[in-house]
mmCIF file of C-alpha atoms in Angstrom:
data_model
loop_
_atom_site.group_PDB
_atom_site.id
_atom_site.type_symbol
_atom_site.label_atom_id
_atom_site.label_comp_id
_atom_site.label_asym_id
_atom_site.label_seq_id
_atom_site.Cartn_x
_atom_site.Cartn_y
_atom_site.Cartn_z
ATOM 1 C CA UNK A 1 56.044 -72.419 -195.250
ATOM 2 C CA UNK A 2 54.089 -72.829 -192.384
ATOM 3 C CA UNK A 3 51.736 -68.981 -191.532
ATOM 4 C CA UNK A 4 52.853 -68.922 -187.924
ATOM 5 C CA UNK A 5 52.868 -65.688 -185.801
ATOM 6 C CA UNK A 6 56.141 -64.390 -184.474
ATOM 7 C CA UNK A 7 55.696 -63.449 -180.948
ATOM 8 C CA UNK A 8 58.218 -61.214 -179.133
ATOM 9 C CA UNK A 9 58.548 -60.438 -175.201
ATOM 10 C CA UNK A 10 60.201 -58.799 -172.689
ATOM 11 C CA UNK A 11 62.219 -60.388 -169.894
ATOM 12 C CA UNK A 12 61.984 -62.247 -167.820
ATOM 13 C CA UNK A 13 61.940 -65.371 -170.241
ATOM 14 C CA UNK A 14 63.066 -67.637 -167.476
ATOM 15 C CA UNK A 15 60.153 -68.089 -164.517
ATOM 16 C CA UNK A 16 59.252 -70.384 -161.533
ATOM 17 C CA UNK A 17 56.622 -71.308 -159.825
ATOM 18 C CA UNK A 18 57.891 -69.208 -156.210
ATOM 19 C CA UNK A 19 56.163 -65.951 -155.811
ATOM 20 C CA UNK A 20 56.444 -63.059 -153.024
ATOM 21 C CA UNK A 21 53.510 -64.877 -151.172
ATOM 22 C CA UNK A 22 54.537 -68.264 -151.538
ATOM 23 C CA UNK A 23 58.169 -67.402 -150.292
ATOM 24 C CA UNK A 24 56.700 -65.535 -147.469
ATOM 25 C CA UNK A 25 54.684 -68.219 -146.171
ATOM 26 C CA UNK A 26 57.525 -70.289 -146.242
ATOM 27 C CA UNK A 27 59.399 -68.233 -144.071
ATOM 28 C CA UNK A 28 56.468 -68.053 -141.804
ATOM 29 C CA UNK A 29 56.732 -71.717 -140.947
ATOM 30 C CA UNK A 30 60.281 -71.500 -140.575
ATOM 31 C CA UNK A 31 59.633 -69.582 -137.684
ATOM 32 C CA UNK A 32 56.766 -71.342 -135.857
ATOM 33 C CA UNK A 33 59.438 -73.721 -133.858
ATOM 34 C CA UNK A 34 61.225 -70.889 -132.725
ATOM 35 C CA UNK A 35 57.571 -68.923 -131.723
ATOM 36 C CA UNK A 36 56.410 -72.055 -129.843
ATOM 37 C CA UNK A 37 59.596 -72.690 -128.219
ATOM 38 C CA UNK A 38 59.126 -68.636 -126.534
ATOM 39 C CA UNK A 39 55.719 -69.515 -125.674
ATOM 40 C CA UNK A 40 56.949 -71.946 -124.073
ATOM 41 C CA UNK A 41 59.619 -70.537 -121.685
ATOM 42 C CA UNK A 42 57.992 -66.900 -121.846
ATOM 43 C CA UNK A 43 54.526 -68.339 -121.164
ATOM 44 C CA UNK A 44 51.538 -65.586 -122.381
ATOM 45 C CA UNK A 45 54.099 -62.349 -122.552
ATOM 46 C CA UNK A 46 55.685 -63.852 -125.792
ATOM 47 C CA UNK A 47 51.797 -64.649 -126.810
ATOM 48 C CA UNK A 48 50.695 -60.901 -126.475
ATOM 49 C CA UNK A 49 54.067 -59.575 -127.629
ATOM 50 C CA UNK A 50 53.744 -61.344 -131.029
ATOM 51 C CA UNK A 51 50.040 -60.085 -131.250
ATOM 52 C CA UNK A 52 50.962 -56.647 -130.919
ATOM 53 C CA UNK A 53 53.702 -56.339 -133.413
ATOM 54 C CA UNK A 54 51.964 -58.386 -136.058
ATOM 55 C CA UNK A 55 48.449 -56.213 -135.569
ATOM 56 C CA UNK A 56 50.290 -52.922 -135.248
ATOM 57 C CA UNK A 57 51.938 -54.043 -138.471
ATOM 58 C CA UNK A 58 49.225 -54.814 -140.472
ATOM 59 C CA UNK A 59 47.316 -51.866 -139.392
ATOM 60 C CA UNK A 60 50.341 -49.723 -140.109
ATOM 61 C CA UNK A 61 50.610 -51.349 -143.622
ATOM 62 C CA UNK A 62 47.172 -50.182 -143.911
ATOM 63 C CA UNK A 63 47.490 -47.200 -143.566
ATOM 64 C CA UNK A 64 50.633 -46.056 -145.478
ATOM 65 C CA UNK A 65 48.865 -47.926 -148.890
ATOM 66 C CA UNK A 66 45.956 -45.960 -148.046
ATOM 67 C CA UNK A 67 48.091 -42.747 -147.665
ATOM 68 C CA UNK A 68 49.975 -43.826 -150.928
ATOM 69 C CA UNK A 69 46.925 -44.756 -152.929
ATOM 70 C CA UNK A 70 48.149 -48.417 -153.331
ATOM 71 C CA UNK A 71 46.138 -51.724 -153.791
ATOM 72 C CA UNK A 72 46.198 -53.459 -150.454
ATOM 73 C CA UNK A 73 47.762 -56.949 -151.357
ATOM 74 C CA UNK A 74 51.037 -56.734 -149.508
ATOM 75 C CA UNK A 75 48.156 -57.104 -146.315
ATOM 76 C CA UNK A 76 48.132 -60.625 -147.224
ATOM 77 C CA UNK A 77 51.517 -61.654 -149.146
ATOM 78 C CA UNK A 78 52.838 -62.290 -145.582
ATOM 79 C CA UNK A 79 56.074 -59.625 -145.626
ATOM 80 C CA UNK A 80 53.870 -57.429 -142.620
ATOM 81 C CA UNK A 81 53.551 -60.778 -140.995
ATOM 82 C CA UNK A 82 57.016 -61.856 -141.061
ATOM 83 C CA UNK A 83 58.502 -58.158 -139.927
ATOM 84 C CA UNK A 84 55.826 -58.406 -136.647
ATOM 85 C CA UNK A 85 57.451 -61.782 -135.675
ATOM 86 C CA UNK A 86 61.186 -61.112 -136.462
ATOM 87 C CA UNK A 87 60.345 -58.019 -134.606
ATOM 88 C CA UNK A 88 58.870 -59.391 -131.424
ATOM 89 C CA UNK A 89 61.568 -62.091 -131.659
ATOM 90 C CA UNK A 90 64.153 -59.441 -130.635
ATOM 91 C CA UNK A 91 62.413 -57.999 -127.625
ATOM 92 C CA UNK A 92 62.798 -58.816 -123.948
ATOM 93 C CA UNK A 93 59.658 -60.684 -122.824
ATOM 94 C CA UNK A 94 59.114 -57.670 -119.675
ATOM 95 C CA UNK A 95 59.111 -55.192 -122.671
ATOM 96 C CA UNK A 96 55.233 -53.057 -122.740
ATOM 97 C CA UNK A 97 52.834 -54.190 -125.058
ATOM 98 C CA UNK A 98 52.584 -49.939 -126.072
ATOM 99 C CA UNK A 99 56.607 -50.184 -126.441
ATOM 100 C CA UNK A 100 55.932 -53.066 -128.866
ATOM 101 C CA UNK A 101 53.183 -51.891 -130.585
ATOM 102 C CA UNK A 102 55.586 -48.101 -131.416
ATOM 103 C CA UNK A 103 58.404 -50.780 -132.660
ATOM 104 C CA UNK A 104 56.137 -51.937 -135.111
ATOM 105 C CA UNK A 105 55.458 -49.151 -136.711
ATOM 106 C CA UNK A 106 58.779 -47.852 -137.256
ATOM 107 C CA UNK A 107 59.267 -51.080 -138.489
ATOM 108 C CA UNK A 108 56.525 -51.039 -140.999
ATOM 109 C CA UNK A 109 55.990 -47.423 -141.589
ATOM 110 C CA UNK A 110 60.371 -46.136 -141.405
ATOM 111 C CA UNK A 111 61.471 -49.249 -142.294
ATOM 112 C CA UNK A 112 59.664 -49.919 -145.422
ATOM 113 C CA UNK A 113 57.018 -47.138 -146.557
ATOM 114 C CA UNK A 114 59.440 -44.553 -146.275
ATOM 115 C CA UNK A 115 61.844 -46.050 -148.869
ATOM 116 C CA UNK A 116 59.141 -47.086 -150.979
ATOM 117 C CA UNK A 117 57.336 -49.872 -149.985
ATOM 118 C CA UNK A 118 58.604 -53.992 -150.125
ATOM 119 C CA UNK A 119 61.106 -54.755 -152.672
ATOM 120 C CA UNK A 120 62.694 -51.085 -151.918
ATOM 121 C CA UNK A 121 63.913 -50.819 -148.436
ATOM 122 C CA UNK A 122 67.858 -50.627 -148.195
ATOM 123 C CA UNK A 123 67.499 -51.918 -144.031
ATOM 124 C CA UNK A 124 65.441 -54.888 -142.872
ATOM 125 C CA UNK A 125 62.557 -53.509 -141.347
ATOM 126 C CA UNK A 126 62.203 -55.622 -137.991
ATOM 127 C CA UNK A 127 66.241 -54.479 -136.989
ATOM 128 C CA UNK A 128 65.106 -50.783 -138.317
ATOM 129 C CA UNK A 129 62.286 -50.969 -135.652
ATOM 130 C CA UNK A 130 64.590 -53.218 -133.110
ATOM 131 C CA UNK A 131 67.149 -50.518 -133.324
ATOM 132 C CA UNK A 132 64.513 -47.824 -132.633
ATOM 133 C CA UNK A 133 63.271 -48.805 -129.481
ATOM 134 C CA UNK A 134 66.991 -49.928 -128.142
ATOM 135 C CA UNK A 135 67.659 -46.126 -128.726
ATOM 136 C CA UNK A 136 64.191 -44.649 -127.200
ATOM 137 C CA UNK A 137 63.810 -46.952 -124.592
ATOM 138 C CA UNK A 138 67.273 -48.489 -123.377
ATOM 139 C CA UNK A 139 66.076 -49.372 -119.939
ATOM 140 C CA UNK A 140 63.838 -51.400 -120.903
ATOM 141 C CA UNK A 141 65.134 -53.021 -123.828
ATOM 142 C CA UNK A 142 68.177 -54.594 -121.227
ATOM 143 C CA UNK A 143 65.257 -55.596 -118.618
ATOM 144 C CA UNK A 144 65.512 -59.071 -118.596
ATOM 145 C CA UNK A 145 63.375 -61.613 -117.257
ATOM 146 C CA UNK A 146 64.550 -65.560 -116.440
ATOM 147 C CA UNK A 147 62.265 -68.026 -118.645
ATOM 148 C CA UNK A 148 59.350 -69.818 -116.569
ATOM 149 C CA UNK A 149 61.108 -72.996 -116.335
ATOM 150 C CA UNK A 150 63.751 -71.520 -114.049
ATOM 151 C CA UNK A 151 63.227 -70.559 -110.525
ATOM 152 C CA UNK A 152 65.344 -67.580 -110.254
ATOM 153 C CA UNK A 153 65.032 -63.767 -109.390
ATOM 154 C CA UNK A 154 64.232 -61.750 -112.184
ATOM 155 C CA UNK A 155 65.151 -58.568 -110.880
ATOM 156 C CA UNK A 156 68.653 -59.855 -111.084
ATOM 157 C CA UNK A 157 68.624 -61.949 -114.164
ATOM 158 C CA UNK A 158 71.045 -61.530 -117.362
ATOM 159 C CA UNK A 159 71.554 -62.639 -120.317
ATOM 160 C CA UNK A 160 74.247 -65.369 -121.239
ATOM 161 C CA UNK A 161 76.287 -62.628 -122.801
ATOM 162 C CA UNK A 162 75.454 -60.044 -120.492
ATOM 163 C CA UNK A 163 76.901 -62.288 -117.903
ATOM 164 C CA UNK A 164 80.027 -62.591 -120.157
ATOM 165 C CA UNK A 165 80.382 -58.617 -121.048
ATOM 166 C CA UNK A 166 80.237 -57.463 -117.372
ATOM 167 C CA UNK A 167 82.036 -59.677 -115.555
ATOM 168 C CA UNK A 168 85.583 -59.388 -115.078
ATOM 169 C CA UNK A 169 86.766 -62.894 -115.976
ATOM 170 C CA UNK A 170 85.518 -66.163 -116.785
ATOM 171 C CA UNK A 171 84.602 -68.305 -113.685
ATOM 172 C CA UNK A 172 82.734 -71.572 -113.478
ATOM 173 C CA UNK A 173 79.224 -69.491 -113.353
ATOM 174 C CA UNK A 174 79.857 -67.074 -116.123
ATOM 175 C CA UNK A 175 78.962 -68.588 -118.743
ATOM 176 C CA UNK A 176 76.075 -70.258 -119.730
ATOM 177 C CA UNK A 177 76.003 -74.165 -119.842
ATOM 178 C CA UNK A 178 75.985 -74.803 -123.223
ATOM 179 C CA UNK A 179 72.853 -77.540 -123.210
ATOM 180 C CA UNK A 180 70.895 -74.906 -121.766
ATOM 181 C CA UNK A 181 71.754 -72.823 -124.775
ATOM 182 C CA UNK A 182 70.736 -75.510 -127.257
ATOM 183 C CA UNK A 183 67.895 -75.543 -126.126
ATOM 184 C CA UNK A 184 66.409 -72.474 -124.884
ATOM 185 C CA UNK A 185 66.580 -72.355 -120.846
ATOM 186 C CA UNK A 186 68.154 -69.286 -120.861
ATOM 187 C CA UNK A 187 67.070 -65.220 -120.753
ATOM 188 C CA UNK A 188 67.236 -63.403 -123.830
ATOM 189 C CA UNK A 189 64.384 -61.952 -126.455
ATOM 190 C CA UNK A 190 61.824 -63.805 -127.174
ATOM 191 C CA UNK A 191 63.116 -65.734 -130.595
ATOM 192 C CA UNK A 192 66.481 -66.007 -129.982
ATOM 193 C CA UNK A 193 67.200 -68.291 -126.788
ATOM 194 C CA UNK A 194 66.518 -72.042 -128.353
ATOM 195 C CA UNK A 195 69.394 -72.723 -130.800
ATOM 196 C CA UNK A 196 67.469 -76.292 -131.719
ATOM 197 C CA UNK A 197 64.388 -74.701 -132.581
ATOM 198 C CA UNK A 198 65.600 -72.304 -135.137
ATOM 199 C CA UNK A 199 68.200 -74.773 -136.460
ATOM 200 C CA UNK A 200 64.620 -76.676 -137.148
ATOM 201 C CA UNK A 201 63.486 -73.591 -138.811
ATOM 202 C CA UNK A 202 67.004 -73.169 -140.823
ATOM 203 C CA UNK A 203 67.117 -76.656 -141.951
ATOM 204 C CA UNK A 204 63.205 -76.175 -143.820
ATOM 205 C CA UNK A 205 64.314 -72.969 -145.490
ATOM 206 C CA UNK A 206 67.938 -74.930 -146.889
ATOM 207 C CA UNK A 207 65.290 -77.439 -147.941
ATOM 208 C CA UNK A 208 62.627 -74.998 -149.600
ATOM 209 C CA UNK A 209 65.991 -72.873 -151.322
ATOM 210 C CA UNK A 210 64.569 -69.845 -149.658
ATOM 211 C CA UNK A 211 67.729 -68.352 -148.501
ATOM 212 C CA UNK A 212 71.267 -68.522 -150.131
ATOM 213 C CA UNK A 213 73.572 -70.784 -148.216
ATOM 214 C CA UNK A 214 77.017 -68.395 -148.622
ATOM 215 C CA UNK A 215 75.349 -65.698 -145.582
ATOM 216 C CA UNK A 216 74.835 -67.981 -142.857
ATOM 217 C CA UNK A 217 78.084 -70.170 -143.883
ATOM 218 C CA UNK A 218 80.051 -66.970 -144.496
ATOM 219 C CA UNK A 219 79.262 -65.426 -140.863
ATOM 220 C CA UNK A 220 79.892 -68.160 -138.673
ATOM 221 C CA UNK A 221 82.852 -68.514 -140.389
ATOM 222 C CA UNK A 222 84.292 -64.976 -139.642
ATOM 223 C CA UNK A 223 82.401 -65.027 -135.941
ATOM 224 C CA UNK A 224 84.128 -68.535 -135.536
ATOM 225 C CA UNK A 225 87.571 -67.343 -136.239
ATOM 226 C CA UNK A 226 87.615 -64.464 -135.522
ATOM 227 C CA UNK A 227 86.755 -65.242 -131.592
ATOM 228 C CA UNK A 228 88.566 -68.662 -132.051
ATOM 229 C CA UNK A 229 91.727 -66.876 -132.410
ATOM 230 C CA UNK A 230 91.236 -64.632 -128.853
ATOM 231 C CA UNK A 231 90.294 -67.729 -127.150
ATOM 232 C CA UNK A 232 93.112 -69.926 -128.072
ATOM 233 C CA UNK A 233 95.151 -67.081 -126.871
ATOM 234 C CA UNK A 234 93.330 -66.537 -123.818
ATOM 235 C CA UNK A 235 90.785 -68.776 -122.595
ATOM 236 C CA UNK A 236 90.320 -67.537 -119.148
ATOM 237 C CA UNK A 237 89.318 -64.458 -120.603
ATOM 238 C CA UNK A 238 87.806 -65.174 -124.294
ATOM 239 C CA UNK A 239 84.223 -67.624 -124.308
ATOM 240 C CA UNK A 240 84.495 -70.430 -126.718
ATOM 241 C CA UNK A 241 83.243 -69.891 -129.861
ATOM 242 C CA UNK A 242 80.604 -72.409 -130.033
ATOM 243 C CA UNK A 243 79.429 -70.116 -127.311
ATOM 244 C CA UNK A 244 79.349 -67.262 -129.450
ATOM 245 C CA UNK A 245 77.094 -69.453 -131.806
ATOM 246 C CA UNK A 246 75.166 -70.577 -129.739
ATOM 247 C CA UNK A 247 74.306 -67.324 -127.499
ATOM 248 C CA UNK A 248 72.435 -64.076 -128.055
ATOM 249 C CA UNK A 249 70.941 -63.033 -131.132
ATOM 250 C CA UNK A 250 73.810 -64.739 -134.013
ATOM 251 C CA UNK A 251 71.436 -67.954 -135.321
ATOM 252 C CA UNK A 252 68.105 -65.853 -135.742
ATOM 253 C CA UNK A 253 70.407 -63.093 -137.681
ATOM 254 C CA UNK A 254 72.705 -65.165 -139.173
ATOM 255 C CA UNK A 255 69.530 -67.237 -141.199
ATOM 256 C CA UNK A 256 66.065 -65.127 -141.080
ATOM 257 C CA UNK A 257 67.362 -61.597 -141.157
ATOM 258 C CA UNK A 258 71.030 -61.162 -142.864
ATOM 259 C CA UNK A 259 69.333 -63.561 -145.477
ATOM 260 C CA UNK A 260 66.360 -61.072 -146.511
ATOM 261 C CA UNK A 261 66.189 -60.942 -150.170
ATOM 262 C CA UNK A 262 65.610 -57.542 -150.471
ATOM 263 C CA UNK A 263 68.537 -56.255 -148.243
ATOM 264 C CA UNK A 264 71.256 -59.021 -149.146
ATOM 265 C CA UNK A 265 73.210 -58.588 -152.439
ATOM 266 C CA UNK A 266 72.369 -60.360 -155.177
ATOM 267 C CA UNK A 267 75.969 -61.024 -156.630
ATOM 268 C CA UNK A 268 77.884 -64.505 -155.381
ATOM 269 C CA UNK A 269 81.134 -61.933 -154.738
ATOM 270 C CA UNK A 270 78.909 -59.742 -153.031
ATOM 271 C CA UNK A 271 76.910 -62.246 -150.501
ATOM 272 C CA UNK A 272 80.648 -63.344 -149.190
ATOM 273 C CA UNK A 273 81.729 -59.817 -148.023
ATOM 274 C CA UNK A 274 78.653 -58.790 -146.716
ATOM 275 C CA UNK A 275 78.248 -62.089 -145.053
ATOM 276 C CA UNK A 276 82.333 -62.051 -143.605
ATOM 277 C CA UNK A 277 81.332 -58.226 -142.848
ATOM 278 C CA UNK A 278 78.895 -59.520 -140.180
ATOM 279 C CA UNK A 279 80.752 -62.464 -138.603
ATOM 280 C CA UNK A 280 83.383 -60.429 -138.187
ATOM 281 C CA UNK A 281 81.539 -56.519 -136.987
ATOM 282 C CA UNK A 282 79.849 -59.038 -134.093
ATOM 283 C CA UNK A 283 83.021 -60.154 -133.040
ATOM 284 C CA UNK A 284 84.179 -56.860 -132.510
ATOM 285 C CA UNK A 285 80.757 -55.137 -130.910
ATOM 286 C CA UNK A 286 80.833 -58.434 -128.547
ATOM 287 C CA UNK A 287 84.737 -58.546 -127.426
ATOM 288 C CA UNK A 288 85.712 -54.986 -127.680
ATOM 289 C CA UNK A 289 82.463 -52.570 -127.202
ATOM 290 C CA UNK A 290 80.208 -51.461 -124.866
ATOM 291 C CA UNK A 291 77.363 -53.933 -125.228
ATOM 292 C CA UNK A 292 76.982 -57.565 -125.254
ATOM 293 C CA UNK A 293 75.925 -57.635 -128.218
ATOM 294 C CA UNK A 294 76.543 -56.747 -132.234
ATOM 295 C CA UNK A 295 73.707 -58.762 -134.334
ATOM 296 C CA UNK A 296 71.542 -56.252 -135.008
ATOM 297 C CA UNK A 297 73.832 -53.155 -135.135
ATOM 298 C CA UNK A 298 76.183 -55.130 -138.190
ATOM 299 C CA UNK A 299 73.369 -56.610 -139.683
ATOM 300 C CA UNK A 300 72.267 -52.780 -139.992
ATOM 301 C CA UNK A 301 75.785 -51.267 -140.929
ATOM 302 C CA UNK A 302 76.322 -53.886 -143.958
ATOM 303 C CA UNK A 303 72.545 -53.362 -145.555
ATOM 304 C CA UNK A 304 74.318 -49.759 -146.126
ATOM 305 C CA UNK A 305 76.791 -51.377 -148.446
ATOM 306 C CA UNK A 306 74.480 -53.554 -150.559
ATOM 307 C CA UNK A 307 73.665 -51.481 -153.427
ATOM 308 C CA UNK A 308 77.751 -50.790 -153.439
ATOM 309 C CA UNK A 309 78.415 -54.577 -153.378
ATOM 310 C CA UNK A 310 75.567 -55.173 -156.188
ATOM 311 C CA UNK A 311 77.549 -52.634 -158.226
ATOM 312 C CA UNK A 312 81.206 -53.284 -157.855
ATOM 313 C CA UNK A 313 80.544 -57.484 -157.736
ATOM 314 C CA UNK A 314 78.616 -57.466 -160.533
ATOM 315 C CA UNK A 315 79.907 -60.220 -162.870
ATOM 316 C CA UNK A 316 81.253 -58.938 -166.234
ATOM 317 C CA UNK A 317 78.816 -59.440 -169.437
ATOM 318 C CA UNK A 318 80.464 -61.836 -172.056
ATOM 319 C CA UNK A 319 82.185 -59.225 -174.793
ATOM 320 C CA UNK A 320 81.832 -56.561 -172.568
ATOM 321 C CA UNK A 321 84.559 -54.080 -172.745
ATOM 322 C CA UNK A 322 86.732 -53.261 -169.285
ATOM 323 C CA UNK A 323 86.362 -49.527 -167.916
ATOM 324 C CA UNK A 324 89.385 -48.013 -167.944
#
């Protein structure tokens, strides 16, 4: 007999080489196409606008470990980063810097500390502080400005679905071309006007396996039918739905913020019907309600219904007995 040790451990027994940080990052350079392409049309307002959210973040991070008595690594695993940009990504470019700078710490501070810090937060933090300033400030947060490589008024400038929401039926200037869409030409928050720039970003986190592929997949399915079936019926009254794609806030939701780990459920069962939840609440907020537009508001509504979804999807142990 050989005199060899026994040793026993706890799970995990399974690891990898991805980390918090590492994942983080990665998510980080997903981004930077989408940041440069607002730089780009927004010119120094998107510059200042990130700056703000991602500072205010930090130093809001800051503080709420120092409140908590907690070690200050989340300062530099790149989460605080990430919620600044998502954050800034879903304001209008004429928003204040001081409006901005509030947003991010709601973000950080509600969004997060409140519920216990990253890994426990039921709502994605950059949506909780999106969602704050859209109800304190609502002016402002529908003050749009055109992007410097048009030569329009911005006093009178809209957004591609604004333009669809308001007016009364679907003429040859309604909607936005859908080239200009592709590739960013149009108003709209910062992150979410250049469809080919995120797509960029999309296609590096498929490659890294940073996000699952059923939430994206699952709401442009429901979005896609759902509005497919009111435009075949009527299509001088219903937009496309490649436009519905392509416009407003659905690619930047549908692949950085639906898919955060911590608010998305965990269970294959459970990623579908949160995912078809989405596709199909933004089809509903953007034909039938009162603003032009649902991305935030369902992303929001589902993250209620995770920790349901975890529990009721869960797959059955093997020999365990059915509750009666």
């Amino acid at each position: 007999m050989t005199d060899k040790a026994l040793l026993l451990e706890s799970s995990p027994h399974f690891r990898d080489q991805d980390s918090v940080p590492k994942i983080m990052y990665a998510v980080i350079l997903s981004l930077l196409p989408a940041v440069l392409a607002s730089i780009y049309f927004f010119r120094w307002r998107a510059l200042l606008l990130y700056a703000c959210c991602i500072f205010a973040g930090l130093a809001t991070e800051a503080l709420f470990l120092w409140i908590r008595k907690k070690p200050m690594n989340s300062l530099w695993d790149g989460s605080v980063v990430i919620t600044g940009l998502l954050l800034a990504m879903t304001l209008p470019p004429s928003l204040s810097l001081d409006s901005a700078v509030i947003g991010a710490v709601v973000a950080v501070g509600l969004g997060k500390h409140v519920f216990g810090g990253l890994g426990y937060n039921i709502f994605n933090p950059a949506l909780v502080g999106r969602a704050f300033l859209q109800t304190a400030f609502p002016v402002a947060m529908t003050t749009w400005t055109a992007p410097a490589t048009l030569s329009v008024d911005a006093a009178t400038f809209a957004t591609p679905l604004g333009n669809l929401k308001f007016e009364a039926a679907l003429t040859e200037g309604t909607l936005s071309p859908v080239i200009d869409l592709f590739w960013g030409n149009v108003g709209g928050s910062l992150g979410e006007t250049s469809a080919i720039a995120l797509l960029i970003g999309a296609a590096f986190l498929f490659y890294k396996k940073a996000i699952d592929w059923r939430i994206p997949t699952g709401i442009i399915l429901s979005l896609t039918v759902f509005t497919g079936i009111f435009w075949l019926a009527s299509p001088e009254t219903y937009a496309s739905p490649l436009f519905h794609l392509m416009a407003g806030g659905l690619i930047i939701g549908a692949f950085f913020m639906a898919t955060d780990m911590v608010t998305s459920p965990i269970t294959p069962k459970g990623t579908l019907i949160f995912a078809l939840g989405i596709g199909l609440l933004v089809g509903l907020i953007r034909l039938f309600g009162g603003l032009p537009e649902g991305v935030m508001f369902s992303i929001l509504f589902m993250n209620m219904f995770v920790p349901l979804l975890n529990r009721f999807t869960r797959p059955r142990i093997l020999g365990e007995r059915r509750k009666k």
